[in-house]
GROMACS .gro file of C-alpha atoms in nm:
model
  341
    1MET     CA    1   8.846  12.159   4.739
    2ARG     CA    2   8.702  11.829   4.624
    3LEU     CA    3   8.766  11.933   4.266
    4LEU     CA    4   9.136  12.005   4.349
    5ALA     CA    5   9.162  11.678   4.533
    6GLY     CA    6   9.015  11.498   4.237
    7LEU     CA    7   9.268  11.659   4.000
    8LEU     CA    8   9.547  11.558   4.239
    9LEU     CA    9   9.433  11.201   4.255
   10LEU     CA   10   9.377  11.187   3.874
   11THR     CA   11   9.744  11.285   3.835
   12THR     CA   12   9.841  11.017   4.082
   13SER     CA   13   9.637  10.750   3.904
   14LEU     CA   14   9.828  10.817   3.584
   15THR     CA   15  10.133  10.677   3.768
   16GLY     CA   16   9.943  10.357   3.839
   17ALA     CA   17  10.002  10.389   4.218
   18GLY     CA   18   9.693  10.330   4.428
   19ASP     CA   19   9.419  10.461   4.199
   20PRO     CA   20   9.102  10.518   4.413
   21SER     CA   21   8.882  10.346   4.155
   22THR     CA   22   9.103  10.041   4.163
   23VAL     CA   23   9.058  10.031   4.548
   24VAL     CA   24   8.685  10.059   4.522
   25GLN     CA   25   8.676   9.786   4.256
   26GLY     CA   26   8.885   9.562   4.484
   27TRP     CA   27   8.632   9.613   4.771
   28GLN     CA   28   8.373   9.442   4.562
   29SER     CA   29   8.534   9.108   4.618
   30SER     CA   30   8.682   9.169   4.966
   31PRO     CA   31   8.652   9.446   5.235
   32VAL     CA   32   9.039   9.452   5.251
   33TYR     CA   33   9.227   9.567   4.944
   34VAL     CA   34   9.608   9.554   4.937
   35GLU     CA   35   9.780   9.708   4.637
   36PRO     CA   36  10.019   9.431   4.499
   37SER     CA   37  10.328   9.641   4.565
   38GLN     CA   38  10.230   9.657   4.939
   39ARG     CA   39  10.207   9.283   5.011
   40ALA     CA   40  10.548   9.296   5.189
   41LEU     CA   41  10.389   9.540   5.432
   42VAL     CA   42  10.054   9.354   5.456
   43PRO     CA   43  10.102   8.984   5.342
   44ASP     CA   44   9.812   8.803   5.176
   45LYS     CA   45   9.765   8.587   5.482
   46GLU     CA   46   9.721   8.893   5.704
   47ALA     CA   47   9.500   9.064   5.445
   48GLN     CA   48   9.273   8.753   5.437
   49ARG     CA   49   9.258   8.731   5.821
   50LEU     CA   50   9.161   9.102   5.838
   51ALA     CA   51   8.901   9.048   5.572
   52GLU     CA   52   8.740   8.758   5.759
   53ARG     CA   53   8.748   8.962   6.075
   54VAL     CA   54   8.553   9.262   5.931
   55GLU     CA   55   8.328   9.067   5.684
   56GLY     CA   56   7.965   9.136   5.760
   57HIS     CA   57   8.036   9.379   6.045
   58ASP     CA   58   7.778   9.653   6.109
   59PRO     CA   59   7.860   9.923   6.036
   60GLY     CA   60   8.063   9.812   5.731
   61ILE     CA   61   8.445   9.842   5.756
   62ARG     CA   62   8.665   9.875   5.453
   63ILE     CA   63   9.041   9.874   5.460
   64ALA     CA   64   9.292   9.969   5.185
   65VAL     CA   65   9.667   9.951   5.174
   66VAL     CA   66   9.820  10.159   4.894
   67PRO     CA   67  10.164  10.302   4.820
   68ALA     CA   68  10.282  10.616   4.995
   69ALA     CA   69  10.316  10.766   4.640
   70SER     CA   70   9.939  10.773   4.632
   71LEU     CA   71   9.953  11.088   4.849
   72GLY     CA   72  10.113  11.292   4.567
   73THR     CA   73  10.326  11.592   4.638
   74THR     CA   74  10.066  11.868   4.681
   75GLY     CA   75   9.998  11.997   5.033
   76SER     CA   76  10.084  11.822   5.355
   77ARG     CA   77  10.046  11.437   5.397
   78GLU     CA   78   9.744  11.483   5.619
   79GLN     CA   79   9.567  11.696   5.360
   80ALA     CA   80   9.646  11.459   5.080
   81ALA     CA   81   9.540  11.162   5.293
   82ARG     CA   82   9.206  11.326   5.381
   83ALA     CA   83   9.153  11.403   5.008
   84TYR     CA   84   9.226  11.050   4.899
   85VAL     CA   85   8.995  10.901   5.155
   86ASP     CA   86   8.715  11.144   5.058
   87GLN     CA   87   8.768  11.035   4.701
   88VAL     CA   88   8.722  10.664   4.773
   89VAL     CA   89   8.421  10.739   4.997
   90ASP     CA   90   8.259  10.931   4.712
   91LEU     CA   91   8.327  10.642   4.477
   92GLN     CA   92   8.199  10.370   4.722
   93ARG     CA   93   7.886  10.569   4.826
   94GLN     CA   94   7.818  10.369   5.140
   95ASP     CA   95   7.818  10.452   5.503
   96GLY     CA   96   8.076  10.290   5.729
   97VAL     CA   97   8.427  10.308   5.858
   98TYR     CA   98   8.712  10.355   5.607
   99LEU     CA   99   9.084  10.287   5.685
  100VAL     CA  100   9.353  10.360   5.437
  101VAL     CA  101   9.721  10.281   5.494
  102PHE     CA  102   9.965  10.480   5.278
  103GLY     CA  103  10.266  10.256   5.281
  104GLY     CA  104  10.489  10.343   5.567
  105ALA     CA  105  10.396  10.718   5.560
  106ILE     CA  106  10.056  10.761   5.718
  107THR     CA  107   9.729  10.591   5.803
  108TRP     CA  108   9.403  10.775   5.767
  109GLY     CA  109   9.044  10.689   5.874
  110SER     CA  110   8.699  10.824   5.821
  111ALA     CA  111   8.365  10.734   5.973
  112VAL     CA  112   8.081  10.813   5.730
  113GLY     CA  113   7.722  10.815   5.860
  114VAL     CA  114   7.817  10.617   6.177
  115ASP     CA  115   7.879  10.727   6.539
  116THR     CA  116   8.237  10.591   6.568
  117PRO     CA  117   8.525  10.812   6.707
  118ILE     CA  118   8.766  10.672   6.445
  119ALA     CA  119   9.001  10.973   6.468
  120ARG     CA  120   9.049  10.921   6.846
  121ILE     CA  121   9.077  10.540   6.805
  122LEU     CA  122   9.328  10.563   6.523
  123THR     CA  123   9.539  10.822   6.699
  124ASP     CA  124   9.553  10.607   7.005
  125GLU     CA  125   9.662  10.298   6.813
  126LEU     CA  126   9.920  10.488   6.605
  127GLY     CA  127  10.081  10.583   6.941
  128LYS     CA  128  10.121  10.218   7.022
  129HIS     CA  129  10.254  10.085   6.689
  130SER     CA  130  10.515  10.191   6.443
  131ARG     CA  131  10.437  10.300   6.089
  132SER     CA  132  10.604   9.974   5.963
  133ASP     CA  133  10.340   9.774   6.158
  134PRO     CA  134  10.011   9.862   5.985
  135VAL     CA  135   9.864   9.514   6.069
  136GLY     CA  136   9.910   9.579   6.444
  137THR     CA  137   9.754   9.921   6.412
  138LEU     CA  138   9.457   9.795   6.210
  139ASP     CA  139   9.405   9.509   6.465
  140GLY     CA  140   9.417   9.762   6.750
  141VAL     CA  141   9.162   9.981   6.580
  142LEU     CA  142   8.931   9.677   6.532
  143ASP     CA  143   8.978   9.573   6.895
  144GLN     CA  144   8.867   9.916   7.010
  145MET     CA  145   8.567   9.895   6.782
  146ASP     CA  146   8.485   9.561   6.949
  147VAL     CA  147   8.521   9.365   6.634
  148PRO     CA  148   8.567   8.998   6.719
  149GLY     CA  149   8.864   8.792   6.609
  150SER     CA  150   9.159   8.960   6.779
  151PRO     CA  151   9.479   8.762   6.697
  152SER     CA  152   9.594   8.813   7.052
  153GLY     CA  153   9.267   8.677   7.192
  154GLY     CA  154   9.176   9.029   7.314
  155ILE     CA  155   8.858   9.088   7.500
  156PRO     CA  156   8.611   9.338   7.360
  157THR     CA  157   8.618   9.682   7.513
  158TRP     CA  158   8.263   9.656   7.654
  159LEU     CA  159   8.353   9.325   7.821
  160LEU     CA  160   8.670   9.478   7.963
  161VAL     CA  161   8.468   9.765   8.111
  162LEU     CA  162   8.217   9.524   8.258
  163ILE     CA  163   8.496   9.315   8.411
  164VAL     CA  164   8.663   9.621   8.564
  165LEU     CA  165   8.328   9.737   8.709
  166VAL     CA  166   8.266   9.391   8.864
  167VAL     CA  167   8.608   9.375   9.013
  168LEU     CA  168   8.573   9.727   9.158
  169ALA     CA  169   8.239   9.641   9.312
  170ALA     CA  170   8.383   9.326   9.458
  171ALA     CA  171   8.685   9.512   9.590
  172LEU     CA  172   8.458   9.777   9.745
  173GLY     CA  173   8.246   9.509   9.911
  174LEU     CA  174   8.547   9.332  10.047
  175GLY     CA  175   8.688   9.658  10.165
  176LEU     CA  176   8.365   9.750  10.358
  177ARG     CA  177   8.369   9.401  10.512
  178TRP     CA  178   8.732   9.430  10.622
  179TRP     CA  179   8.661   9.777  10.764
  180LYS     CA  180   8.379   9.649  10.978
  181ALA     CA  181   8.567   9.332  11.093
  182ARG     CA  182   8.928   9.460  11.080
  183PRO     CA  183   9.142   9.288  11.347
  184GLY     CA  184   9.268   9.598  11.510
  185LYS     CA  185   8.939   9.793  11.550
  186ASP     CA  186   8.908   9.688  11.918
  187GLU     CA  187   9.278   9.719  12.012
  188GLY     CA  188   9.504  10.002  12.128
  189PRO     CA  189   9.427  10.324  12.300
  190ALA     CA  190   9.124  10.415  12.091
  191LEU     CA  191   8.885  10.186  12.282
  192TYR     CA  192   8.808  10.122  12.646
  193ARG     CA  193   8.714   9.757  12.717
  194PRO     CA  194   8.558   9.714  13.056
  195SER     CA  195   8.601   9.410  13.288
  196TYR     CA  196   8.248   9.292  13.221
  197ASP     CA  197   8.083   9.165  12.905
  198VAL     CA  198   7.961   9.429  12.656
  199LEU     CA  199   7.842   9.413  12.291
  200PRO     CA  200   8.108   9.536  12.044
  201ASP     CA  201   7.881   9.826  11.928
  202GLU     CA  202   7.853   9.961  12.291
  203ALA     CA  203   8.196  10.103  12.269
  204ASP     CA  204   8.169  10.269  11.927
  205THR     CA  205   8.171  10.638  12.041
  206LEU     CA  206   8.386  10.818  12.303
  207ALA     CA  207   8.068  10.894  12.509
  208GLU     CA  208   7.983  10.520  12.517
  209ARG     CA  209   8.332  10.430  12.626
  210GLN     CA  210   8.326  10.699  12.899
  211ALA     CA  211   7.999  10.546  13.027
  212LEU     CA  212   8.153  10.199  13.026
  213ALA     CA  213   8.459  10.322  13.223
  214ARG     CA  214   8.232  10.490  13.484
  215GLU     CA  215   8.043  10.168  13.535
  216ASP     CA  216   8.361   9.972  13.559
  217VAL     CA  217   8.488  10.200  13.828
  218THR     CA  218   8.164  10.174  14.015
  219ARG     CA  219   8.184   9.805  14.008
  220PHE     CA  220   8.538   9.815  14.149
  221GLY     CA  221   8.405  10.024  14.437
  222GLU     CA  222   8.138   9.763  14.503
  223GLU     CA  223   8.402   9.492  14.507
  224LEU     CA  224   8.594   9.695  14.767
  225ASP     CA  225   8.291   9.723  14.988
  226ALA     CA  226   8.204   9.351  14.945
  227ALA     CA  227   8.561   9.240  15.029
  228ASP     CA  228   8.529   9.368  15.385
  229VAL     CA  229   8.886   9.300  15.466
  230ARG     CA  230   8.904   9.288  15.846
  231LEU     CA  231   9.238   9.417  15.958
  232ASP     CA  232   9.188   9.298  16.321
  233VAL     CA  233   9.190   8.929  16.216
  234VAL     CA  234   9.565   8.926  16.143
  235THR     CA  235   9.829   9.082  16.359
  236ALA     CA  236  10.155   8.997  16.203
  237SER     CA  237  10.070   9.111  15.859
  238THR     CA  238   9.819   9.385  15.951
  239GLU     CA  239  10.056   9.656  15.824
  240SER     CA  240  10.103   9.480  15.482
  241VAL     CA  241   9.723   9.423  15.452
  242ALA     CA  242   9.651   9.781  15.536
  243THR     CA  243   9.900   9.894  15.278
  244ASP     CA  244   9.740   9.679  15.012
  245VAL     CA  245   9.385   9.789  15.100
  246GLN     CA  246   9.490  10.160  15.091
  247ALA     CA  247   9.658  10.115  14.757
  248ALA     CA  248   9.339   9.961  14.619
  249MET     CA  249   9.125  10.241  14.765
  250ASP     CA  250   9.369  10.500  14.616
  251ALA     CA  251   9.342  10.341  14.276
  252TYR     CA  252   8.962  10.349  14.311
  253ALA     CA  253   8.979  10.721  14.397
  254ASP     CA  254   9.224  10.809  14.113
  255ALA     CA  255   9.013  10.625  13.852
  256GLY     CA  256   8.692  10.789  13.987
  257ARG     CA  257   8.839  11.140  13.950
  258VAL     CA  258   8.918  11.076  13.587
  259VAL     CA  259   8.587  10.922  13.483
  260ASP     CA  260   8.387  11.194  13.669
  261ALA     CA  261   8.530  11.443  13.412
  262GLU     CA  262   8.526  11.408  13.035
  263PRO     CA  263   8.824  11.173  12.982
  264THR     CA  264   8.983  11.119  12.637
  265ASP     CA  265   9.053  10.775  12.497
  266GLU     CA  266   9.415  10.789  12.614
  267GLN     CA  267   9.293  10.882  12.967
  268LEU     CA  268   9.040  10.596  12.951
  269ARG     CA  269   9.322  10.352  12.879
  270GLU     CA  270   9.502  10.468  13.199
  271VAL     CA  271   9.183  10.427  13.389
  272ARG     CA  272   9.164  10.065  13.294
  273ALA     CA  273   9.526  10.011  13.406
  274THR     CA  274   9.456  10.185  13.730
  275VAL     CA  275   9.150   9.970  13.803
  276GLU     CA  276   9.343   9.660  13.719
  277TYR     CA  277   9.621   9.766  13.957
  278GLY     CA  278   9.363   9.829  14.233
  279ARG     CA  279   9.206   9.490  14.193
  280TRP     CA  280   9.543   9.330  14.219
  281ARG     CA  281   9.624   9.517  14.546
  282LEU     CA  282   9.287   9.408  14.686
  283ALA     CA  283   9.359   9.046  14.586
  284CYS     CA  284   9.694   9.070  14.772
  285ALA     CA  285   9.524   9.198  15.082
  286GLN     CA  286   9.267   8.910  15.067
  287ALA     CA  287   9.542   8.652  15.020
  288LEU     CA  288   9.736   8.781  15.329
  289VAL     CA  289   9.417   8.755  15.535
  290ALA     CA  290   9.347   8.406  15.412
  291GLY     CA  291   9.709   8.309  15.471
  292THR     CA  292   9.780   8.221  15.113
  293PRO     CA  293  10.061   8.358  14.881
  294LYS     CA  294  10.000   8.690  14.716
  295PRO     CA  295   9.897   8.660  14.354
  296ALA     CA  296  10.157   8.765  14.108
  297ARG     CA  297  10.082   9.106  13.939
  298ARG     CA  298   9.939   8.994  13.610
  299ALA     CA  299   9.700   9.112  13.348
  300SER     CA  300   9.333   9.018  13.371
  301CYS     CA  301   9.214   8.700  13.215
  302PHE     CA  302   9.239   8.721  12.831
  303PHE     CA  303   8.908   8.541  12.778
  304ASP     CA  304   8.703   8.744  13.028
  305PRO     CA  305   8.852   9.021  13.245
  306ALA     CA  306   8.565   8.950  13.493
  307HIS     CA  307   8.737   8.621  13.582
  308GLY     CA  308   8.998   8.840  13.759
  309THR     CA  309   9.377   8.837  13.757
  310SER     CA  310   9.542   8.571  13.539
  311VAL     CA  311   9.761   8.306  13.691
  312THR     CA  312   9.960   8.180  13.396
  313ASP     CA  313  10.017   8.227  13.020
  314TRP     CA  314   9.868   7.995  12.762
  315MET     CA  315   9.952   7.953  12.392
  316TYR     CA  316   9.631   8.033  12.216
  317THR     CA  317   9.536   8.045  11.848
  318PRO     CA  318   9.231   8.259  11.772
  319PRO     CA  319   9.020   8.159  11.471
  320GLY     CA  320   9.198   8.264  11.158
  321GLY     CA  321   9.484   8.418  11.364
  322LYS     CA  322   9.843   8.328  11.473
  323ALA     CA  323   9.941   8.137  11.784
  324ARG     CA  324  10.042   8.359  12.076
  325GLU     CA  325  10.071   8.359  12.457
  326VAL     CA  326   9.778   8.512  12.641
  327PRO     CA  327   9.714   8.554  13.015
  328VAL     CA  328   9.446   8.322  13.162
  329CYS     CA  329   9.293   8.270  13.491
  330ALA     CA  330   9.300   7.940  13.679
  331ALA     CA  331   8.956   7.836  13.567
  332CYS     CA  332   9.040   7.904  13.195
  333ALA     CA  333   9.372   7.734  13.228
  334THR     CA  334   9.196   7.424  13.366
  335ARG     CA  335   8.932   7.439  13.085
  336LEU     CA  336   9.210   7.472  12.818
  337SER     CA  337   9.405   7.182  12.959
  338GLY     CA  338   9.103   6.955  12.939
  339GLY     CA  339   9.045   6.938  13.316
  340ALA     CA  340   8.698   7.074  13.287
  341ARG     CA  341   8.419   7.045  13.029
   0.00000   0.00000   0.00000
């Protein structure tokens, strides 16, 4: 096969088009040889730049640009290109990477004695550049081989991989931090927040939230006992007081039946609403007994449900959040307005 290829190239050399020995002789003065008839395809300036880029590289890189006629007419272009490159390798007798451009017909590469996937790299770059742009193809191959001096200021592949890994690691770290501190993790039907202070991780599981709800209902029952609303003190409003007290006790009983079972998160959310309603009805009964206006039915204090029913709304901006109206109790309203320190 080598003999047949040699005969083919010998025939080609007689035409004076891209003789392999001329290419090898040209490499003695520069690692990039451009046959004079191909300078329109690869100008001298580009040839000099490519030569400066590959000069002294380890493993050695040699580039040749020869006429398409150097391929001859025997066999396929691929077979002829391979035979030609084998011929110049045999004449050069040095390990390294060889790249030969055959005019606008084909570009062939060979890695001799080095572990460089030149076939894969060259195929990849040929898919990005047209056959009339051998300079772009050669620069792309050198970029993938991490040869410095890319005209586009390209970053070596190893550095690109390192940057990607660092970015992915940073993104993963930020993602984990966001997951742990995401704004909505304590909102909605998934969590039960009791009317007394608890640590955030005390409501992580359904069993823990069920326990919190049971304690909240128990505390509500204790509040009913401690209120000791005496219906005999008032006569004109006894019926209204009794109605409010009964509604509060019914709410306590309803919530108790739910938490005594194994409630789901959705049921726990209803338990909280039931307990809040019962506390409001108890507050109404106490207001009637005291001769004061009934409190409006409002949500519990935003800052601490243990403060009781809110009395007004306040525009509040949480750290890093957006301004919004929140329900606050009288004490918190006074504090926010600067009336208490």
